[in-house]
Coordinates of C-alpha atoms in Angstrom, one line a residue:
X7 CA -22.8 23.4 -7.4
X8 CA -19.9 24.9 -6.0
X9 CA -16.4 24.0 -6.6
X10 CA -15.9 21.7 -3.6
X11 CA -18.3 19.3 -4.5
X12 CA -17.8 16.4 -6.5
X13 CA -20.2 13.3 -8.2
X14 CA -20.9 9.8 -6.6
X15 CA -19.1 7.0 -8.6
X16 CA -22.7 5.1 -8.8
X17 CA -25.5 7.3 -8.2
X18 CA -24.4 10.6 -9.8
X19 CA -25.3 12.7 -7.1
X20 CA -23.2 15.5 -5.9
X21 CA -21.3 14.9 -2.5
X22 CA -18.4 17.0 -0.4
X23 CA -15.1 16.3 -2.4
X24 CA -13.5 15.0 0.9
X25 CA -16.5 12.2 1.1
X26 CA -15.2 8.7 1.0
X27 CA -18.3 7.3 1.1
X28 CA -21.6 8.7 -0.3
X29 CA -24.1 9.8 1.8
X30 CA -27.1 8.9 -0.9
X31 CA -26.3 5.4 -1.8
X32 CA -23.4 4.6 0.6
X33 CA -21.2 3.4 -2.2
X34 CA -17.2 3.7 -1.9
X35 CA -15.7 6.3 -3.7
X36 CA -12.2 5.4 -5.0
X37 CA -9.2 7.5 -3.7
X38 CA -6.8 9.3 -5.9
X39 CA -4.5 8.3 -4.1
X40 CA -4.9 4.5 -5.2
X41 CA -4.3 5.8 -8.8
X42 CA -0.8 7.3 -8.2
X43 CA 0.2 4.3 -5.7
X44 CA 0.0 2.2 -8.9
X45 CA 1.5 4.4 -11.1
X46 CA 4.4 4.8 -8.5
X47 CA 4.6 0.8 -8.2
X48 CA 3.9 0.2 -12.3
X49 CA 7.3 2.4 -12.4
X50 CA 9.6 0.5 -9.8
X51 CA 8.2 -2.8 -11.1
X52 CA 9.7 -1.9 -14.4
X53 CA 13.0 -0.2 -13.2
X54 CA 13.5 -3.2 -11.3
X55 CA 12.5 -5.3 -14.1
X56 CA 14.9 -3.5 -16.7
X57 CA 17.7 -4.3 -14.3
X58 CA 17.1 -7.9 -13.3
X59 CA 16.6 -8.4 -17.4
X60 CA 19.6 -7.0 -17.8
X61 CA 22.1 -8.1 -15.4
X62 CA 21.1 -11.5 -14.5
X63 CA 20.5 -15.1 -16.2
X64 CA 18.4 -18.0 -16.2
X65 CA 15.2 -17.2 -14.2
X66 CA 16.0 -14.2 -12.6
X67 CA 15.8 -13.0 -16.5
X68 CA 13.0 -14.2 -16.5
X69 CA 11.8 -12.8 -13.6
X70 CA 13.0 -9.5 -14.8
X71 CA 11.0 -9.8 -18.1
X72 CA 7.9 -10.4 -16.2
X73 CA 8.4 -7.8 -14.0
X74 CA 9.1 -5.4 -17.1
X75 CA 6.1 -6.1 -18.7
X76 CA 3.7 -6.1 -15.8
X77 CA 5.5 -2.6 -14.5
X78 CA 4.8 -1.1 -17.9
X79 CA 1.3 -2.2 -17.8
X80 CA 0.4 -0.8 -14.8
X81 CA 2.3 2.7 -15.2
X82 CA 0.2 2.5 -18.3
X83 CA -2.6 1.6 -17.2
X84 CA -2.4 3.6 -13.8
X85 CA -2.1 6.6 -16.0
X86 CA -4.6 5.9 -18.6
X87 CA -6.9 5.5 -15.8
X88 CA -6.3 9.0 -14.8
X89 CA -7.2 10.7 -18.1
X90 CA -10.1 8.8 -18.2
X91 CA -11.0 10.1 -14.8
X92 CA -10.3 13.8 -16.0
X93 CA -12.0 13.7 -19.4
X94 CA -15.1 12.5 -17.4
X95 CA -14.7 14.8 -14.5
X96 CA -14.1 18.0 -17.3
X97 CA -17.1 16.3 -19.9
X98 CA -20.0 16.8 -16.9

């Protein structure tokens, strides 16, 4: 299999790297792309939580605590999701 060629999401089969959908089972095949939008969002969430937390009272604290926590989880998350992807892609 040559370098250019990557496995379907469902079926396993190989398919083009640039393929968004797979030609065997016609299955969507998540975007990169996706992963660093929420990484990039997960982050300004949580800048902008840290500063509404911190410069504001009543419920805009409030509304900067949530934000702080749901920024973290999805920087978190966004990234944890990305290892996962390359331990699987490097364990095939």
């Amino acid at each position: 299999m040559s370098s250019d060629r990557l496995r379907c999401v469902e079926c396993r089969e190989p398919i083009p790297a640039g393929a968004r959908i797979c030609p065997h089972c016609r299955s969507i095949q998540p975007s990169p792309l996706l992963d660093v939008g929420v990484v990039v969002a997960g982050a300004f969430a949580l800048l902008f939580g840290v500063v509404l937390a911190v410069m504001t009272v009543g419920a805009s604290r409030l509304l900067g605590l949530v934000l702080l926590v749901v920024g973290f989880g999805l920087a978190v998350g966004g990234y944890a999701r990305y290892v996962d992807r390359r331990a699987a892609a490097r364990a095939r």
